[in-house]
Amino acid sequence: MGQTGRTAGYGRVIPWAVLVLWVVAIAVAGSFAGKLADVQRDRPADYLPSGADSTRVARLQEELPGGEATGVLLVYHRDGGLTAADRVTAERQVAAVTVPAGTAAGTAGTASAAPKAGSATSPASLAASKDPRDFAATLHGPGVPSADGTTLMYAVSTTAPGTDDTAKKAFVEAVRAHARGADGLTVRVGGDGAVDVDAKEVFGSIDGTLMLATGLVVALLLILTYRSPVLWLVPLVVVGAGAVCARAAVYGLASGFGLTVTSQSAGIMTVLVFGAGTDYALLLVARYRDELRRTPLPYDAMRSALRGCGPALLASCGTVVAGLACLLAADLNNIRGLGPVGAVGVLCALIAMTTLLPAILVLLGRRVFWPLIPAYGSEPKQGGPGVFAAMGSSAGRRPVAVLVTGVVLLGALALGVFQLPGALKREDSFTAKPESIAAMATLAEAFPDRGTRPIEVMAPTGAADRILAEARSVEGVAGAERGRSGGGWTEIAVTAGAPPESAAESAAIERLRAALDGAHVGGASARQLDLATTNAHDRLLVIPLVLASVLLVLVLLLRSLVAPLLLVAAVVLVWGAALGLGGLVFGPVFGFTGVDPGLPLLTFVFLVALGVDYGIFLMHRTREETRAGAEPARAALTALRTTGAVIASAGIVLAATFAVLASLPLVMFVELGTVVAVGVVLDTFLVRTYLVTSASVLLGRTVWWPGRPAGPSAPAAAPAVAPPPASDLVAERR
């Protein structure tokens, strides 16, 4: 058999072998991918700094008798003022959801009580209960009326569910079923326990919603891009296979090595797989289409396509993985866990797009491009100079003016950062208000000068009396009560004399931490304070690491120092502009009252690691043109003309996939999706098209310093390719 015959044989055997291996891999991975939700953890400690005081409190509370407590607040409200009948109704309903004080296994306020006779006792059996008394909930003191007489608040808690989320949900739902208003009396169930349940409900809907919405968006964009009834389906199926394998791999890491996986990191991984995977597919398919016009056999065309764009794909994946790996240095548990979770997703996307996608395309042959089939020896359809050629021409004619204008524009947008709202409060983290958030809003209005959720202090039992007395004497504290004891620690519930997450309450928390020697101060407000502090620390540590790692990958790929610095400077400018635009719209347009503390760090990682991809594709093609003999200015313009359309398509897909996050009912996802989507659009249509191109024209060969790409010379003539036997052509073109 001749060389052509052997190539034709490989073109049939190797793709089939790859396809079979992938079928086996998906069959195995599918059974584990569905279990990822089982190992996702969204408890407060999973989002906290590993070394923070509030994290220590959360862990110590789990070791107290009864374990983790679930606390709720019953909020009774009437606009014109509560009546005597309203108070009777409130007392009757509270009695119906708590056990009598005499049956408590301990003193009042311990949040631990014996269940009523005949009731279920395990969290699993409690999950089916409709009677709140089965949970042995304890009432903490009498109802607290507001000064204006419109609101009455009762604090109730239980340890029966422990850490079982299903039992917690059952408890909150049972309380809500028994606490109902009528005739103008509004009754809502709030508090940390109810907020946790409502948040878990929202998080539980994210996976399916995000997967479906992202798949639909990618499918629509691929149909518009390829204008083929078949071709769009191939990348979509392949990226879906990559997503299945990624979910299975992350499940293995979580169950086998204790990797922290939250709903946030799992959702972002889905977006990364679909966004990055589709980008890789667009670049590879475009190069493959070009090679089919120059090469008779699809297998050979695919090999050439992989050789041509493979380095750019590897570098693109490398920058994202390197940037995400830097998150391992973060102190926040959820941010640190996002690093390996996201990296696994991007790696699975790259493997799928460089193995399974080529195999399917080769097996389907040229007909997959129908009706725009690229025939061997044909030329691309010419439709005029093209929009990217026109853009490149304007950048080439006036590079200084274009560069200065673009930098000034992005710099002006970046000034919007100063308009970003303050830190996002927990009660403001939902785009719609579930019942628990509405209850907390009512309390904030009714008790403007009082804390409505406890500051939780864990004190050594031997020093509990001293610490209790010291806590009551701290400025800004309205009261403090002793709680459960066990394992050498005692829980003290402190009430602040200021609303939750206000500056005054934060100051009281800081004073408590300074005054209470040997104790740990936590609770919901302290957690938010620690989150903001740790995010600021993580930014100072992680951002330089991301910049250094991305620069290293670019230097290795481009063998230059100037070009990598140019690309990184461009994406950093894009990040500032995108964040500035967020500052202009989050408050005035979206009505958000705060920004998630992790937003600057996460958007920086994604925009630098992902945004530099398009610069990689452009500069890699520029280097190819330069080495082929083109003058530097012409090489830059040719690279823009030849890669502009496919990179624009990739940018639109990536921006659209991140924009899907904005459809989720959580403010942090809306903010993250908006900033990254805007940044990708700016990078695709402004920075890469105009700024990088004009800078390349201005710098000339200096852009490759200290490397020395080949100078202008006539490219070597391409060797003649003997046509294969007719039988082989017929077999491969089908």
Coordinates of C-alpha atoms in Angstrom, one line a residue, residues 206-223 232-233 235-237 239-240 243 267 270-275 278 653 656-658 660-661 663:
I206 CA -28.6 26.5 39.6
D207 CA -27.0 23.3 38.1
G208 CA -30.0 22.3 35.9
T209 CA -30.9 25.9 34.9
L210 CA -27.4 26.9 34.1
M211 CA -26.7 23.7 32.0
L212 CA -29.9 24.1 30.0
A213 CA -29.5 27.9 29.4
T214 CA -25.9 27.6 28.5
G215 CA -26.5 24.8 26.1
L216 CA -29.3 26.7 24.4
V217 CA -27.2 29.9 24.0
V218 CA -24.3 28.0 22.6
A219 CA -26.5 26.0 20.2
L220 CA -28.1 29.2 18.9
L221 CA -24.8 30.9 18.4
L222 CA -23.3 27.9 16.6
I223 CA -26.3 27.7 14.2
W232 CA -23.5 23.2 14.9
L233 CA -24.5 20.0 16.6
P235 CA -19.3 21.0 18.8
L236 CA -22.3 21.1 21.1
V237 CA -22.3 17.3 21.6
V239 CA -18.7 20.1 24.7
G240 CA -21.5 18.2 26.5
A243 CA -18.9 18.7 30.7
G267 CA -21.8 26.7 38.2
T270 CA -20.1 24.7 33.6
V271 CA -19.8 28.1 32.1
L272 CA -16.0 27.6 31.6
V273 CA -16.5 24.2 29.9
F274 CA -19.1 25.5 27.5
G275 CA -17.4 28.8 26.8
T278 CA -16.8 26.2 22.1
V653 CA -19.9 32.8 22.5
A656 CA -22.9 35.0 26.0
T657 CA -22.1 32.0 28.2
F658 CA -21.0 34.2 31.0
V660 CA -26.2 33.4 31.2
L661 CA -25.0 33.8 34.8
S663 CA -30.2 35.1 34.6

